[in-house]
Amino acid sequence: MMRSVITGSGSALPRTVLTNAELAERVDTSDKWIVERTGIHQRYIAQDDETTSSLAIDAARKALDAAGVDASEVDLIVLATATPDQTFPATATTVQHALGCNGGIAFDVAAVCSGFLYALATADSMLRTGMARRALVIGAETFSRILDWEDRTTCVLFGDGAGALVLEVQDVAGDGPGILSTRLHADGAHTDLLYVDGGPSTTQTVGHLRMKGREVFRHAVVNLAEVLGEVLDDAGFTACDIDWVVPHQANARILDATARKLGLPAEKVIITVDRHANTSAASVPLAFDTGVRDGRIKKGDLVMFEAMGGGFTWGASLVRL
Ligand code: UT7
């Protein structure tokens, strides 16, 4: 059967680390509060010469290298971001040109922290219907540019970065590798809980991120447990079969609560929120690449990706490597 198979991954982080202690000099917060409530110890922050596209290009090059694929062989780039370089053109086209694979399909997807799941599902559909053969699926963000650095309830939570996967359509056996099942959801009733208070069509400004964290937390735990159950049912697996969960890295407490609901041991969850904080659409591929490169995630493993974010949007995808 035709499946989209992950053949390589890569990631990129800005040069500069910002610790909790450094943040505590700017706003009324403390390392203790941030660590206890979120599990975050530090985040990476892009300097002026580092952009969403530069991080995406760096991550994409590493993913191509890992897959042994030449950029000229890529005919689809789907880039998830809520912090594009410009309103248009799509950041994916900037990445395409820098990599030297012009002529194929390239576009951005906006689903905030679930953006990578939406991008993965879009690329998977396009590959399996024959619109393309070899895709780069990228999550890349510079959330530091849309943070209100005087709002302690949000500025301590986010960081910048990028992650990329190479996805290739292959004819595989039933128990072979590939994306096995994916579910996506959105519920626009909750836009006021997590949003940016600006935009080209309203304020003509970029705006700042606003979040009612406690309410988002409550929805996240319920929605993620539900969607994980759906994806496992669709693919005919149970939580015990999962080798690794690679979740969106918003808060260590959400990751613990979701693992507990699934009955999964915490050792099966890849956690990078301590080092990277919440990098929105970049967080899942960044965490996946971290787990692959440190040797934990291996070929043949059953891996669950999951994310929830502004909109609300949420989703999960079960993949055999
Ligand atoms: O990626 C998209 C999805 N996003 C998420 O999943 C985020 C989900 N939410 C969360 O992760 C958590 O709700 C937060 C980490 C954002 C907040 O944790 P919380 O345990 O829900 O705290 P809270 O918002 O209920 O605030 C508790 C207290 C408040 O003080 P009072 O009103 O109890 O006196 C806040 O003002 O903590 C205070 N507070 C802070 N104190 C020190 C809020 N931010 C800070 C801070 N430093 N940075």
Short mmCIF file of C-alpha atoms and ligand atoms in Angstrom, two decimals:
data_model
loop_
_atom_site.label_atom_id
_atom_site.label_comp_id
_atom_site.label_asym_id
_atom_site.label_seq_id
_atom_site.Cartn_x
_atom_site.Cartn_y
_atom_site.Cartn_z
CA MET A 1 0.00 0.00 0.00
CA MET A 2 1.08 3.59 -0.64
CA ARG A 3 2.19 5.34 2.52
CA SER A 4 4.08 8.52 3.39
CA VAL A 5 7.29 7.44 5.10
CA ILE A 6 9.53 9.65 7.27
CA THR A 7 13.05 9.25 5.87
CA GLY A 8 14.88 12.03 7.71
CA SER A 9 14.59 14.79 10.28
CA GLY A 10 16.45 17.94 11.24
CA SER A 11 16.10 20.87 13.60
CA ALA A 12 17.53 24.30 14.30
CA LEU A 13 17.70 26.65 17.25
CA PRO A 14 18.76 30.29 17.49
CA ARG A 15 22.24 31.02 18.92
CA THR A 16 21.04 32.76 22.09
CA VAL A 17 19.73 31.13 25.27
CA LEU A 18 17.53 33.11 27.66
CA THR A 19 17.37 31.57 31.14
CA ASN A 20 14.59 31.92 33.71
CA ALA A 21 16.98 33.87 35.93
CA GLU A 22 17.59 36.40 33.14
CA LEU A 23 13.82 36.73 32.60
CA ALA A 24 13.31 37.34 36.31
CA GLU A 25 15.43 40.49 35.92
CA ARG A 26 12.93 41.84 33.33
CA VAL A 27 9.51 40.85 34.74
CA ASP A 28 8.07 39.94 38.15
CA THR A 29 8.69 36.20 38.01
CA SER A 30 11.10 33.60 39.38
CA ASP A 31 12.95 30.51 38.22
CA LYS A 32 11.02 28.57 40.91
CA TRP A 33 7.57 29.65 39.62
CA ILE A 34 8.43 28.92 35.98
CA VAL A 35 9.97 25.51 36.69
CA GLU A 36 7.19 24.39 39.05
CA ARG A 37 4.29 25.52 36.81
CA THR A 38 5.75 24.66 33.40
CA GLY A 39 8.98 22.60 33.60
CA ILE A 40 10.75 25.28 31.51
CA HIS A 41 14.35 26.18 32.50
CA GLN A 42 15.42 28.14 29.41
CA ARG A 43 14.40 29.04 25.85
CA TYR A 44 16.24 30.08 22.64
CA ILE A 45 15.56 33.56 21.29
CA ALA A 46 16.24 34.66 17.69
CA GLN A 47 18.48 37.68 17.15
CA ASP A 48 17.75 40.22 14.39
CA ASP A 49 19.63 38.21 11.76
CA GLU A 50 17.72 35.01 12.62
CA THR A 51 14.25 34.61 11.12
CA THR A 52 11.56 31.99 10.75
CA SER A 53 12.86 31.22 7.25
CA SER A 54 16.54 31.06 8.29
CA LEU A 55 15.71 28.56 11.06
CA ALA A 56 13.47 26.59 8.66
CA ILE A 57 16.20 26.46 6.00
CA ASP A 58 18.76 25.23 8.54
CA ALA A 59 16.39 22.49 9.83
CA ALA A 60 15.38 21.49 6.27
CA ARG A 61 19.01 21.11 5.15
CA LYS A 62 19.73 18.80 8.10
CA ALA A 63 16.59 16.74 7.36
CA LEU A 64 17.56 16.36 3.68
CA ASP A 65 21.04 15.34 4.73
CA ALA A 66 19.68 12.73 7.18
CA ALA A 67 17.37 11.34 4.46
CA GLY A 68 20.13 11.34 1.82
CA VAL A 69 17.82 13.34 -0.45
CA ASP A 70 18.98 16.12 -2.76
CA ALA A 71 16.96 19.35 -2.57
CA SER A 72 16.24 19.06 -6.31
CA GLU A 73 14.22 15.90 -5.58
CA VAL A 74 11.76 17.75 -3.27
CA ASP A 75 8.51 18.65 -5.03
CA LEU A 76 6.43 19.76 -2.03
CA ILE A 77 7.16 22.05 0.94
CA VAL A 78 4.50 22.55 3.59
CA LEU A 79 5.62 24.95 6.29
CA ALA A 80 3.63 25.45 9.48
CA THR A 81 4.06 28.81 11.17
CA ALA A 82 2.16 31.56 12.95
CA THR A 83 5.16 33.88 12.68
CA PRO A 84 5.97 34.06 8.95
CA ASP A 85 8.78 36.34 7.72
CA GLN A 86 6.15 38.48 5.97
CA THR A 87 2.36 38.40 5.57
CA PHE A 88 3.11 37.15 2.07
CA PRO A 89 4.71 35.48 0.16
CA ALA A 90 4.52 32.23 2.10
CA THR A 91 7.72 31.55 4.05
CA ALA A 92 7.73 28.13 2.35
CA THR A 93 8.60 29.82 -0.95
CA THR A 94 11.59 31.59 0.65
CA VAL A 95 12.76 28.22 1.95
CA GLN A 96 12.18 26.60 -1.44
CA HIS A 97 14.32 29.18 -3.22
CA ALA A 98 17.14 28.99 -0.64
CA LEU A 99 17.25 25.20 -0.93
CA GLY A 100 17.22 25.38 -4.74
CA CYS A 101 14.17 23.24 -5.42
CA ASN A 102 12.04 25.73 -7.34
CA GLY A 103 9.11 24.56 -9.45
CA GLY A 104 7.30 22.22 -7.07
CA ILE A 105 4.55 23.11 -4.59
CA ALA A 106 5.29 25.36 -1.59
CA PHE A 107 2.89 26.96 0.88
CA ASP A 108 2.38 27.79 4.57
CA VAL A 109 -0.18 26.33 6.95
CA ALA A 110 -1.52 28.34 9.90
CA ALA A 111 -2.84 26.27 12.79
CA VAL A 112 -0.53 27.70 15.49
CA CYS A 113 0.74 25.04 17.90
CA SER A 114 -1.06 22.27 15.96
CA GLY A 115 0.38 23.61 12.71
CA PHE A 116 2.87 20.81 12.32
CA LEU A 117 0.13 18.15 12.62
CA TYR A 118 -1.96 20.04 10.03
CA ALA A 119 1.08 20.33 7.73
CA LEU A 120 1.93 16.65 8.12
CA ALA A 121 -1.65 15.59 7.32
CA THR A 122 -1.77 17.90 4.28
CA ALA A 123 1.54 16.62 2.90
CA ASP A 124 0.51 13.00 3.60
CA SER A 125 -2.74 13.46 1.62
CA MET A 126 -0.95 15.12 -1.29
CA LEU A 127 1.71 12.41 -1.43
CA ARG A 128 -0.77 9.54 -1.30
CA THR A 129 -2.96 11.09 -4.02
CA GLY A 130 0.04 11.47 -6.33
CA MET A 131 0.32 15.28 -6.34
CA ALA A 132 3.91 15.01 -5.15
CA ARG A 133 6.50 12.35 -4.36
CA ARG A 134 8.92 13.85 -1.85
CA ALA A 135 7.99 16.49 0.73
CA LEU A 136 9.62 18.67 3.33
CA VAL A 137 7.24 19.23 6.24
CA ILE A 138 8.52 22.05 8.42
CA GLY A 139 7.44 23.73 11.64
CA ALA A 140 9.28 27.02 12.21
CA GLU A 141 8.58 29.92 14.55
CA THR A 142 9.98 33.12 16.01
CA PHE A 143 7.35 33.58 18.74
CA SER A 144 9.71 35.94 20.59
CA ARG A 145 8.67 38.57 18.01
CA ILE A 146 4.97 38.44 19.02
CA LEU A 147 5.42 38.24 22.80
CA ASP A 148 4.52 41.08 25.12
CA TRP A 149 7.76 41.14 27.12
CA GLU A 150 5.99 42.96 29.96
CA ASP A 151 3.34 40.26 30.39
CA ARG A 152 4.77 37.67 32.80
CA THR A 153 1.85 35.30 32.21
CA THR A 154 2.95 34.66 28.60
CA CYS A 155 6.51 35.88 27.94
CA VAL A 156 8.08 33.16 30.11
CA LEU A 157 6.41 30.33 28.17
CA PHE A 158 7.65 30.55 24.59
CA GLY A 159 10.83 30.19 22.53
CA ASP A 160 12.03 30.12 18.91
CA GLY A 161 13.16 27.21 16.71
CA ALA A 162 12.42 24.96 13.75
CA GLY A 163 12.07 21.28 12.93
CA ALA A 164 11.71 19.50 9.59
CA LEU A 165 10.88 16.05 8.24
CA VAL A 166 11.44 14.52 4.83
CA LEU A 167 8.36 12.54 3.83
CA GLU A 168 8.48 10.19 0.82
CA VAL A 169 5.65 8.19 -0.72
CA GLN A 170 6.55 4.49 -0.84
CA ASP A 171 4.78 1.23 -1.66
CA VAL A 172 5.09 -0.68 1.64
CA ALA A 173 3.72 -3.84 3.28
CA GLY A 174 0.79 -3.54 5.73
CA ASP A 175 3.10 -3.79 8.75
CA GLY A 176 5.69 -1.55 7.07
CA PRO A 177 6.63 2.06 7.81
CA GLY A 178 4.61 5.21 7.22
CA ILE A 179 1.84 7.42 8.57
CA LEU A 180 -0.84 5.00 9.80
CA SER A 181 -3.62 7.33 10.92
CA THR A 182 -4.22 11.01 11.60
CA ARG A 183 -7.09 12.99 13.13
CA LEU A 184 -7.39 16.79 13.11
CA HIS A 185 -9.94 18.97 14.90
CA ALA A 186 -10.81 22.64 15.34
CA ASP A 187 -13.29 24.48 17.54
CA GLY A 188 -13.49 28.20 16.81
CA ALA A 189 -15.61 28.88 19.90
CA HIS A 190 -12.48 29.46 21.95
CA THR A 191 -10.56 32.05 19.94
CA ASP A 192 -10.63 34.45 22.91
CA LEU A 193 -8.58 32.09 25.10
CA LEU A 194 -5.46 32.15 22.91
CA TYR A 195 -4.92 34.73 20.15
CA VAL A 196 -2.78 37.58 18.82
CA ASP A 197 -4.31 41.05 19.29
CA GLY A 198 -3.25 42.33 15.88
CA GLY A 199 -3.18 41.51 12.18
CA PRO A 200 -3.16 43.03 8.69
CA SER A 201 -6.92 43.10 8.26
CA THR A 202 -7.80 44.48 11.70
CA THR A 203 -5.16 46.62 13.43
CA GLN A 204 -2.54 46.67 10.64
CA THR A 205 -0.04 45.77 13.36
CA VAL A 206 1.64 42.46 14.14
CA GLY A 207 0.14 42.37 17.64
CA HIS A 208 1.00 40.38 20.75
CA LEU A 209 0.10 36.92 21.97
CA ARG A 210 -2.66 36.82 24.62
CA MET A 211 -3.61 33.69 26.55
CA LYS A 212 -5.87 32.63 29.39
CA GLY A 213 -3.49 29.85 30.36
CA ARG A 214 -5.56 28.04 32.97
CA GLU A 215 -8.55 27.57 30.60
CA VAL A 216 -6.29 26.49 27.73
CA PHE A 217 -4.68 23.94 30.02
CA ARG A 218 -8.08 22.45 30.94
CA HIS A 219 -9.16 22.09 27.28
CA ALA A 220 -5.75 20.72 26.23
CA VAL A 221 -5.80 17.73 28.59
CA VAL A 222 -9.35 16.70 27.57
CA ASN A 223 -8.93 17.25 23.80
CA LEU A 224 -5.55 15.53 23.58
CA ALA A 225 -6.69 12.42 25.45
CA GLU A 226 -9.72 12.17 23.11
CA VAL A 227 -7.80 12.58 19.85
CA LEU A 228 -5.10 10.12 20.91
CA GLY A 229 -7.81 7.53 21.55
CA GLU A 230 -9.33 8.18 18.10
CA VAL A 231 -6.03 7.75 16.28
CA LEU A 232 -5.18 4.53 18.15
CA ASP A 233 -8.67 3.10 17.39
CA ASP A 234 -8.39 4.04 13.69
CA ALA A 235 -5.05 2.24 13.38
CA GLY A 236 -6.05 -0.77 15.52
CA PHE A 237 -3.47 -0.20 18.25
CA THR A 238 -3.62 0.44 21.99
CA ALA A 239 -1.57 2.83 24.12
CA CYS A 240 0.64 -0.13 25.21
CA ASP A 241 1.85 -0.53 21.60
CA ILE A 242 3.30 3.01 21.45
CA ASP A 243 7.09 3.24 21.69
CA TRP A 244 7.28 7.04 21.87
CA VAL A 245 4.87 9.93 22.28
CA VAL A 246 6.24 13.13 20.76
CA PRO A 247 3.89 15.80 22.09
CA HIS A 248 3.61 19.51 21.56
CA GLN A 249 5.83 20.98 24.26
CA ALA A 250 3.62 23.56 26.02
CA ASN A 251 3.89 22.55 29.65
CA ALA A 252 5.46 19.56 31.41
CA ARG A 253 2.31 19.25 33.54
CA ILE A 254 0.12 18.84 30.41
CA LEU A 255 2.50 16.14 29.14
CA ASP A 256 2.32 14.30 32.48
CA ALA A 257 -1.47 14.56 32.66
CA THR A 258 -1.92 13.32 29.07
CA ALA A 259 0.45 10.37 29.61
CA ARG A 260 -1.38 9.47 32.83
CA LYS A 261 -4.78 9.56 31.05
CA LEU A 262 -3.42 7.16 28.42
CA GLY A 263 -1.81 4.94 31.05
CA LEU A 264 1.59 5.53 29.42
CA PRO A 265 4.79 5.56 31.48
CA ALA A 266 6.47 8.98 31.55
CA GLU A 267 9.68 7.40 30.13
CA LYS A 268 7.89 6.97 26.77
CA VAL A 269 7.28 10.70 26.37
CA ILE A 270 9.92 12.84 24.64
CA ILE A 271 10.28 16.05 26.64
CA THR A 272 12.20 19.09 25.42
CA VAL A 273 10.05 21.83 26.97
CA ASP A 274 12.71 22.21 29.71
CA ARG A 275 15.29 23.42 27.13
CA HIS A 276 13.19 24.81 24.25
CA ALA A 277 10.02 26.07 26.00
CA ASN A 278 6.93 26.25 23.77
CA THR A 279 8.05 26.75 20.16
CA SER A 280 4.50 26.42 18.76
CA ALA A 281 4.48 24.69 15.33
CA ALA A 282 8.19 23.85 15.68
CA SER A 283 7.89 21.95 18.93
CA VAL A 284 6.82 18.50 17.66
CA PRO A 285 9.44 18.13 14.88
CA LEU A 286 12.09 19.71 17.13
CA ALA A 287 11.33 17.17 19.88
CA PHE A 288 11.19 14.31 17.35
CA ASP A 289 14.59 15.22 15.89
CA THR A 290 16.04 15.51 19.41
CA GLY A 291 14.82 11.97 20.21
CA VAL A 292 16.14 10.58 16.90
CA ARG A 293 19.57 12.19 17.22
CA ASP A 294 20.10 11.15 20.85
CA GLY A 295 19.35 7.56 19.81
CA ARG A 296 16.07 7.01 21.68
CA ILE A 297 13.72 6.94 18.67
CA LYS A 298 14.70 4.18 16.21
CA LYS A 299 13.62 2.66 12.92
CA GLY A 300 10.58 0.39 13.41
CA ASP A 301 9.28 2.33 16.44
CA LEU A 302 5.61 3.27 16.72
CA VAL A 303 5.50 7.01 17.35
CA MET A 304 2.56 9.23 18.29
CA PHE A 305 2.67 12.94 17.43
CA GLU A 306 0.13 15.18 19.13
CA ALA A 307 -0.56 18.90 19.55
CA MET A 308 -3.15 21.44 20.64
CA GLY A 309 -3.13 25.18 20.16
CA GLY A 310 -4.89 28.45 19.33
CA GLY A 311 -8.18 28.26 17.49
CA PHE A 312 -8.56 25.85 19.22
CA THR A 313 -6.97 23.38 16.85
CA TRP A 314 -5.68 19.96 17.84
CA GLY A 315 -4.66 16.68 16.30
CA ALA A 316 -2.60 13.52 16.48
CA SER A 317 -0.83 11.22 14.08
CA LEU A 318 0.43 7.66 14.54
CA VAL A 319 3.53 6.77 12.54
CA ARG A 320 5.60 3.61 12.09
CA LEU A 321 9.22 4.59 11.43
O1 UT7 B 1 0.77 26.04 23.09
C1 UT7 B 1 -0.58 26.34 23.11
C2 UT7 B 1 -1.22 25.72 24.25
N1 UT7 B 1 -0.87 26.44 25.45
C3 UT7 B 1 -0.91 25.78 26.57
O2 UT7 B 1 -1.15 24.61 26.55
C4 UT7 B 1 -0.70 26.54 27.86
C5 UT7 B 1 -1.60 25.96 28.90
N2 UT7 B 1 -1.53 26.63 30.19
C6 UT7 B 1 -0.47 26.52 31.02
O3 UT7 B 1 0.54 25.94 30.67
C7 UT7 B 1 -0.60 27.09 32.41
O4 UT7 B 1 -1.95 27.46 32.63
C8 UT7 B 1 0.31 28.32 32.66
C9 UT7 B 1 1.75 27.85 32.79
C10 UT7 B 1 0.17 29.32 31.53
C11 UT7 B 1 -0.05 29.01 33.98
O5 UT7 B 1 -0.02 28.07 35.05
P1 UT7 B 1 -1.25 28.00 36.09
O6 UT7 B 1 -0.87 27.02 37.12
O7 UT7 B 1 -2.49 27.74 35.27
O8 UT7 B 1 -1.23 29.43 36.72
P2 UT7 B 1 -2.35 30.58 36.68
O9 UT7 B 1 -2.46 31.19 35.32
O10 UT7 B 1 -3.59 30.04 37.31
O11 UT7 B 1 -1.70 31.65 37.64
C12 UT7 B 1 -1.43 31.36 39.02
C13 UT7 B 1 -0.79 32.56 39.68
C14 UT7 B 1 -1.52 33.87 39.41
O12 UT7 B 1 -1.47 34.66 40.58
P3 UT7 B 1 -2.75 34.77 41.56
O13 UT7 B 1 -3.84 35.35 40.69
O14 UT7 B 1 -3.02 33.37 41.99
O15 UT7 B 1 -2.25 35.68 42.63
C15 UT7 B 1 -0.69 34.53 38.33
O16 UT7 B 1 -0.79 35.94 38.35
O17 UT7 B 1 0.54 32.76 39.17
C16 UT7 B 1 0.70 34.10 38.73
N3 UT7 B 1 1.63 34.11 37.60
C17 UT7 B 1 2.96 34.22 37.75
N4 UT7 B 1 3.75 34.32 38.83
C18 UT7 B 1 5.09 34.38 38.64
C19 UT7 B 1 1.35 33.99 36.28
N5 UT7 B 1 2.49 34.02 35.56
C20 UT7 B 1 3.50 34.15 36.44
C21 UT7 B 1 4.89 34.23 36.32
N6 UT7 B 1 5.64 34.34 37.44
N7 UT7 B 1 5.51 34.18 35.11
#
